[in-house]
Each structure stands twice: as structure tokens, then as C-alpha cells.
Tab-separated table of C-alpha atoms and ligand atoms in Angstrom:
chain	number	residue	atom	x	y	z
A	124	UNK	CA	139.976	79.334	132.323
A	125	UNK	CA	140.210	77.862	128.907
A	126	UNK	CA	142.517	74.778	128.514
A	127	UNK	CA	143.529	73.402	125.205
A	128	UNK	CA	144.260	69.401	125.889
A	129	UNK	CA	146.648	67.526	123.414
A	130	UNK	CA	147.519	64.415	123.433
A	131	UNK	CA	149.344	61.577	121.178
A	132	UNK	CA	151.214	64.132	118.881
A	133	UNK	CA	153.639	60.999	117.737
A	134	UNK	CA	156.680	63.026	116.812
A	135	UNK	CA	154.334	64.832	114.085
A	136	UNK	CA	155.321	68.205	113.690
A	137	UNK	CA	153.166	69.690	111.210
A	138	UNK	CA	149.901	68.314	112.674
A	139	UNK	CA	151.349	69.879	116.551
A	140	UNK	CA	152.127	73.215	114.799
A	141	UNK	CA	148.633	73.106	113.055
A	142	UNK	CA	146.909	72.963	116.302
A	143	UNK	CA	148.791	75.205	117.917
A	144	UNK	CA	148.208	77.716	115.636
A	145	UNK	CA	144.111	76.228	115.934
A	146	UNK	CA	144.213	76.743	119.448
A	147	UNK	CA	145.983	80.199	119.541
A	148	UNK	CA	143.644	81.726	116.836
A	149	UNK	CA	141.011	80.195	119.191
A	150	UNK	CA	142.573	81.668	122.163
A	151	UNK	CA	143.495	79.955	125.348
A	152	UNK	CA	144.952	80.293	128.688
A	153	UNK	CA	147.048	76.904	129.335
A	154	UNK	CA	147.734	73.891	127.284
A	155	UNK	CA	147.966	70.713	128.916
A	156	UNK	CA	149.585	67.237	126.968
A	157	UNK	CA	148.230	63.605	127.751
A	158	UNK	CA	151.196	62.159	126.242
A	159	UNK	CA	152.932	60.240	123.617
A	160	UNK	CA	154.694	63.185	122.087
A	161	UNK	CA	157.337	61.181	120.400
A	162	UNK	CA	156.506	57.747	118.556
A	163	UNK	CA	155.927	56.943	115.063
A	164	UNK	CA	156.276	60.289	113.264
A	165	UNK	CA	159.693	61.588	112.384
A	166	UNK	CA	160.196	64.993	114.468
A	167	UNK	CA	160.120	63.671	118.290
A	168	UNK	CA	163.067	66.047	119.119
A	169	UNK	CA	161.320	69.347	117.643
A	170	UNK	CA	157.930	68.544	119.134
A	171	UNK	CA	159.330	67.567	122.566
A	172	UNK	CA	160.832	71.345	122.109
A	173	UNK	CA	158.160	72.511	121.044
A	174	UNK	CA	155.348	71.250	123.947
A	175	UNK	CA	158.039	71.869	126.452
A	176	UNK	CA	157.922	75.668	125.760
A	177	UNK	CA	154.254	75.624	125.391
A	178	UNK	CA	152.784	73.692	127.955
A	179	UNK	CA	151.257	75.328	131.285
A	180	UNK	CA	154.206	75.375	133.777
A	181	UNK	CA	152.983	77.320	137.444
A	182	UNK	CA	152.510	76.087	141.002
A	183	UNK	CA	151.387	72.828	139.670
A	184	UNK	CA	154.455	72.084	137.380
A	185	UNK	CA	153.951	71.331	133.829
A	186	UNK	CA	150.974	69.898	132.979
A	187	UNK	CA	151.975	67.062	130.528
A	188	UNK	CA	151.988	63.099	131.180
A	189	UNK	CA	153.790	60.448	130.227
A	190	UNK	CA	152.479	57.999	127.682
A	191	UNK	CA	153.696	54.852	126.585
A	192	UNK	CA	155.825	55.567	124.344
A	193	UNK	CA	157.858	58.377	125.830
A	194	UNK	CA	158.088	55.619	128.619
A	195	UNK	CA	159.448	53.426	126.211
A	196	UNK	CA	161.965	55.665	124.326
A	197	UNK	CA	163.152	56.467	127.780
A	198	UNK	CA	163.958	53.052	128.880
A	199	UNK	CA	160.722	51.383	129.662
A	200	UNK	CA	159.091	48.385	128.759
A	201	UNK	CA	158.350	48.262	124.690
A	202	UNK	CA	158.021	44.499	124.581
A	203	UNK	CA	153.940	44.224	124.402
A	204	UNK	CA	154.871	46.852	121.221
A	205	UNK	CA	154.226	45.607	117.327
A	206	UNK	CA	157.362	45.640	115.323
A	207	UNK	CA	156.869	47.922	113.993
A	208	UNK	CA	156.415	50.600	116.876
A	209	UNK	CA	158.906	48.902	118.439
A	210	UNK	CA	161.395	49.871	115.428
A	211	UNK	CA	159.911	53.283	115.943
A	212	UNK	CA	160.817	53.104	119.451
A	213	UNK	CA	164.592	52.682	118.372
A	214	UNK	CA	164.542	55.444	115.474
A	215	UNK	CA	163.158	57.989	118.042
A	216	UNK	CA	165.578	57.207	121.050
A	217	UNK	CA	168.650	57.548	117.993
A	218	UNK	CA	167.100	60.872	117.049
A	219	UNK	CA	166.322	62.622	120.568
A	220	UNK	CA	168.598	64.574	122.517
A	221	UNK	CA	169.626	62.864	125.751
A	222	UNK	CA	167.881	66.222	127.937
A	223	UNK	CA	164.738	65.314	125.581
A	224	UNK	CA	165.025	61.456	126.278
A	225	UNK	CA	165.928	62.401	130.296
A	226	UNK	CA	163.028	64.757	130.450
A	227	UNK	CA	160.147	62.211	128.917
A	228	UNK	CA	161.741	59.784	131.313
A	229	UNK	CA	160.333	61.848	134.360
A	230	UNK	CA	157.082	62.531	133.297
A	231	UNK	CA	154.068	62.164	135.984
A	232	UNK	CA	151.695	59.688	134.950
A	233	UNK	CA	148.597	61.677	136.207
A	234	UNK	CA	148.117	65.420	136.892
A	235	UNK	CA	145.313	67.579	138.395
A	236	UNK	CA	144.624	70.761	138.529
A	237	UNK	CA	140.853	72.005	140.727
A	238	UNK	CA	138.378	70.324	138.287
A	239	UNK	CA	140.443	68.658	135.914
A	240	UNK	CA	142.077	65.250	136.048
A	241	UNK	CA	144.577	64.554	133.471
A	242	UNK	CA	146.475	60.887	132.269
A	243	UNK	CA	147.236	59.314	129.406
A	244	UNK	CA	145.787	55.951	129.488
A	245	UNK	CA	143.175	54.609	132.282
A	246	UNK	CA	142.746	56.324	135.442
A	247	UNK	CA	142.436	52.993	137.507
A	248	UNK	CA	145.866	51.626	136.062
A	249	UNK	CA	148.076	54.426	134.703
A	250	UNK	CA	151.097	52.737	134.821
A	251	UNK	CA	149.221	49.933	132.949
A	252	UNK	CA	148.710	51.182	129.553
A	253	UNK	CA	145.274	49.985	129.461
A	254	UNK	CA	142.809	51.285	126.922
A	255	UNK	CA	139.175	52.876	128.482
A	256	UNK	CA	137.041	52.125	125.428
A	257	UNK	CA	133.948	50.306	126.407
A	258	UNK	CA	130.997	51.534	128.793
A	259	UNK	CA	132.246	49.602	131.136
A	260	UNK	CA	135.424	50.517	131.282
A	261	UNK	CA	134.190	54.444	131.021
A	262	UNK	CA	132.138	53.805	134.317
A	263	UNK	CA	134.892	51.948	136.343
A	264	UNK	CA	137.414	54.883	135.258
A	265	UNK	CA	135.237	57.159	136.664
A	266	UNK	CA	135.317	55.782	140.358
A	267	UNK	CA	139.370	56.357	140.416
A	268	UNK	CA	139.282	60.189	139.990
A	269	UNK	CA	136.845	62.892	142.173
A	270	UNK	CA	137.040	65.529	139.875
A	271	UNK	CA	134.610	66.663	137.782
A	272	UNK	CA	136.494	66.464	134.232
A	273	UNK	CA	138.534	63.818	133.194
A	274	UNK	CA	140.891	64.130	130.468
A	275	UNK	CA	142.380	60.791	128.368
A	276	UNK	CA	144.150	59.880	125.354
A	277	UNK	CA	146.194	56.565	124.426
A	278	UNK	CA	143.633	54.989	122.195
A	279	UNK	CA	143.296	57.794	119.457
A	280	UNK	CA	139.956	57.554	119.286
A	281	UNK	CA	137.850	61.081	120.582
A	282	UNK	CA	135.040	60.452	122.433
A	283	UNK	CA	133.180	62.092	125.350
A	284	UNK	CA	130.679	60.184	128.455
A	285	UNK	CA	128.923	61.702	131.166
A	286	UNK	CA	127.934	60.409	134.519
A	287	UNK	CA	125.127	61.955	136.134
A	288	UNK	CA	124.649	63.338	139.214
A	289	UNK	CA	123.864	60.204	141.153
A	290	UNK	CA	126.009	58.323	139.493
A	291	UNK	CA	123.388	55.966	137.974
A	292	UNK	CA	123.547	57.277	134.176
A	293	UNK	CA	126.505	57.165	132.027
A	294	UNK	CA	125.550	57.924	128.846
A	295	UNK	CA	127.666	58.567	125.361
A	296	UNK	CA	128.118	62.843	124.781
A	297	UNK	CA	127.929	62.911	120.654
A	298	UNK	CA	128.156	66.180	119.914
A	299	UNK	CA	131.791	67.872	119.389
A	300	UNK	CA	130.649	70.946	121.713
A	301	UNK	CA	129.539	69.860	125.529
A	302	UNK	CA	127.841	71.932	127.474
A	303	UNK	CA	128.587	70.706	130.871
A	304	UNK	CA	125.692	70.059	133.376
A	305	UNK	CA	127.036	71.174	136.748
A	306	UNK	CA	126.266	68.361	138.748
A	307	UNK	CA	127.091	65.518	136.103
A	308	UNK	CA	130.968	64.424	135.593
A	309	UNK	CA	132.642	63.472	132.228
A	310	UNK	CA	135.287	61.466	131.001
A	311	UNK	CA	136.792	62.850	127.616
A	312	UNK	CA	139.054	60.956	125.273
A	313	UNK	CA	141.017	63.846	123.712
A	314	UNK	CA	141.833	62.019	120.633
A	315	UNK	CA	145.150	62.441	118.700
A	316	UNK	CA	146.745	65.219	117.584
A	317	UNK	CA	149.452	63.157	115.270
A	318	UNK	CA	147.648	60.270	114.194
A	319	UNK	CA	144.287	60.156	114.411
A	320	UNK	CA	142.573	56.894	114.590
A	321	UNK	CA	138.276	57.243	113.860
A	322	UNK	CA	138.912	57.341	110.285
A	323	UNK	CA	138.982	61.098	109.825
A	324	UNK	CA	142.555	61.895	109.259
A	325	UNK	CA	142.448	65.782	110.516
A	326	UNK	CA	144.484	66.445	113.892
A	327	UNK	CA	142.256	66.535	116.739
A	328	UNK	CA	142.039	67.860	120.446
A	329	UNK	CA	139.569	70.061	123.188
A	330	UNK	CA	139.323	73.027	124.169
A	331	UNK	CA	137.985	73.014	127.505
A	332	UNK	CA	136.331	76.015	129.373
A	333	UNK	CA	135.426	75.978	132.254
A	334	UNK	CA	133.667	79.445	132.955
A	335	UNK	CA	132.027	78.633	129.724
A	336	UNK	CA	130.864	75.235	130.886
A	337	UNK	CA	132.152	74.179	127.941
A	338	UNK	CA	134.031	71.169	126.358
A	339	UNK	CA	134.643	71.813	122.774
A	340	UNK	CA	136.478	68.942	120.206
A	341	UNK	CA	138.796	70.724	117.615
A	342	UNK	CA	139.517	68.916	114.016
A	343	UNK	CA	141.808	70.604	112.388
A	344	UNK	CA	143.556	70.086	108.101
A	345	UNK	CA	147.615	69.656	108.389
A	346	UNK	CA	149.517	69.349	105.936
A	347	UNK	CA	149.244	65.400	105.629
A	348	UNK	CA	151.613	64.537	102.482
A	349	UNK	CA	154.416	66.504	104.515
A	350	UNK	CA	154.274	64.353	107.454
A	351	UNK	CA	154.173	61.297	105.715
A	352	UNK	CA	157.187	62.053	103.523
A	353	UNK	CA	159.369	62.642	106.137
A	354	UNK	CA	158.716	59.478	107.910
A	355	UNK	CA	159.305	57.576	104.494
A	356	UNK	CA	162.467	59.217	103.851
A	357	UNK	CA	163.587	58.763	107.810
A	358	UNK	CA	163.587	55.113	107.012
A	359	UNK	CA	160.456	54.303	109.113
A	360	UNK	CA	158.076	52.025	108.573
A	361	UNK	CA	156.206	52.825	105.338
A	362	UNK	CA	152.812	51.874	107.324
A	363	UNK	CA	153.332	54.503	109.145
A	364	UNK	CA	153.429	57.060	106.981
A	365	UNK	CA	150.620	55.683	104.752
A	366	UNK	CA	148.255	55.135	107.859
A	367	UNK	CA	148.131	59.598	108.271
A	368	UNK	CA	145.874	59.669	105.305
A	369	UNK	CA	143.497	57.258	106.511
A	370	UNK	CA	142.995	58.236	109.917
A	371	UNK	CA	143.516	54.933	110.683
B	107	ZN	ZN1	149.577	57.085	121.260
């Protein structure tokens, strides 16, 4: 089965439709979100729409998770926010549709699905909001979920570790296609579809296949200057806006 894994669109519309159209021309069987659809960027409503009709929905449910900040637009805690997503916060709850606000309100925090284990910020915490960024913090994540693949977002910054088979070797994955080693696990940092954070401003996200063996990391060019003048011209923070073309 081939998954495509979002995560951290942040209410950007033209880097979600970008990757969608990536991941279709690509080809895939189910699409799975880590979270943080809404946040920041200036179309929460219209990307909430739009993951909610695209996202794999069977005997499992829908596979997306909540992050923090559809937790916080939805009534959760924004207080250990910046000012300036916590202004955010405000915009996007005045500019979703109560169903959309109700909806990211009942998110799961964690999802799996045979070899996959899907949430949006630590596997040991979820509810937490902790970042998994270090070694460390890779290898204690690890002992929290059995499956093989794990699957994380939150930070905005890609990256991929395995564990090998006895569990002794953790090591850093560097290339942007995996090929996955049937008895070693791996921990994968999706990176951010909406505002990308490792300096390299394109959209990003996985493809993951499993018949293939295969975990693949997608950039992909939006339409930046778009994006950015929408959010100025919503009243948002400027910082915002200007942060897209950085990747920072
Ligand atoms: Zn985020």
C-alpha cells in the first residue's frame, strides 16, 4: 500500500493543494495527516475541507491527528503559545466554521494502522506537545510504539532514524528515499507541508510504501508569494507571512 503522510499544513492552501496534486501525479492509495491543519496561514476553513475529503476514512476511521494547534483553536490550552501564534490562534477560531472547529476538537491523538504508527508530536507524551528532536529523544520514542514505522510531525523539521534489529543501533537515515531493512524500525519526522522549517522553503511530506519497502521524502515548489499575501492582507502577523520564504 502506498501512503502519502502530511502533516503541519498551517491553514496554507496553496502549499496543501501543491502536494496533493505531488502526491496524486505520484500515485497513492491513502493519505494520512499528523496534524496542525489550521494555524498561522490564512485558509484553515478550506484546508480543513479539503483534508477532510481526502484523508483515508475505512474500518480504522480517518486517519488524521490532532496537533496543537487544532487543539488550541478548539478550546485547548494556547497559553505556552508566542503571541504571536497565539493571535493566530484567535484569527483561525473567527474564521472556521463551528462543524470545522467541532470536528478538530475530536481528533485522536495517535492512530495505527498494521505497520504504521501515526501522532503528531512524541509518542511517549502525545497529549504533551513535546518535540522528538535529539537522539535521545528518537530512541526513547521508539520504546512507546511496537510497530515497525513511526510517523511524526510538530517540529517542522524532516528527518528519518532507524533502530536496528536488536535494538542497539539508532542511527540518522540521510537520504530522502529509505529503503527499509525488514528487521530494523524507523521513526520519520514528516516535516511540514505549510511551513517548512530546515531552511528550504518548498512544502514537504512522504510517501511511504510498504510493498516497496520504501520511505520516500517529497519537496515540492508552491506558489510562495500567494500564501504570504493572503496572510498579510488577513491582518496576521507579518512574521508569518515573511517566514514562508525562508523556510524558517
Ligand atoms: Zn505545526
Amino acid at each position: 500500500m502506498r501512503v502519502a503522510i502530511l502533516s503541519d499544513i498551517h491553514g496554507n492552501l496553496e502549499a496543501l493543494e501543491a502536494v496533493l496534486a505531488d502526491a496524486r501525479e505520484l500515485g497513492y492509495d491513502r493519505l494520512v495527516c499528523l496534524g496542525d491543519i489550521v494555524g498561522y496561514g490564512a485558509d484553515p476553513e478550506e484546508c480543513v475541507l479539503r483534508i477532510r475529503e481526502s484523508a483515508w476514512s475505512d474500518e480504522i476511521g480517518l486517519v488524521v491527528v490532532q496537533g496543537n494547534h487544532d487543539a488550541a483553536v478548539a478550546g485547548g490550552d494556547d497559553r505556552y503559545f508566542n503571541p504571536d501564534a497565539r493571535r493566530a490562534v484567535g484569527w483561525t477560531r473567527d474564521n472556521l466554521s463551528p462543524q470545522s472547529i467541532e470536528w478538530l476538537g475530536r481528533l485522536p491523538l495517535e492512530k495505527r494502522f498494521e505497520s504504521m504508527y501515526f501522532v503528531h508530536s512524541s509518542p511517549f507524551e502525545p497529549a504533551e506537545w513535546n518535540y522528538v528532536t535529539t537522539m535521545n529523544e528518537a530512541w526513547a520514542a521508539f520504546q512507546y510504539f511496537p510497530e515497525q514505522l513511526g510517523f511524526i510531525g510538530h517540529s517542522h523539521v524532516p528527518f528519518s532514524v532507524s533502530l536496528d534489529a536488536d535494538q542497539t543501533r539508532i542511527q540518522v537515515e540521510p537520504d530522502d528515499e529509505i529503503h527499509l531493512h525488514p528487521g530494523s524500525r524507523y521513526l520519520t519526522n514528516v516535516g511540514s507541508v505549510g511551513q517548512p522549517r530546515d531552511s528550504d522553503p518548498r512544502a514537504c511530506y512522504i510517501i511511504c510504501d510498504d510493498a516497496l519497502g520504501l520511505i520516500e521524502r517529497r519537496r515540492v515548489e508552491y506558489d510562495i508569494e500567494s500564501a504570504a499575501e493572503k496572510i498579510r492582507t488577513a491582518g496576521l502577523p507579518a512574521f508569518l507571512a515573511d517566514r514562508l520564504s525562508k523556510g524558517r
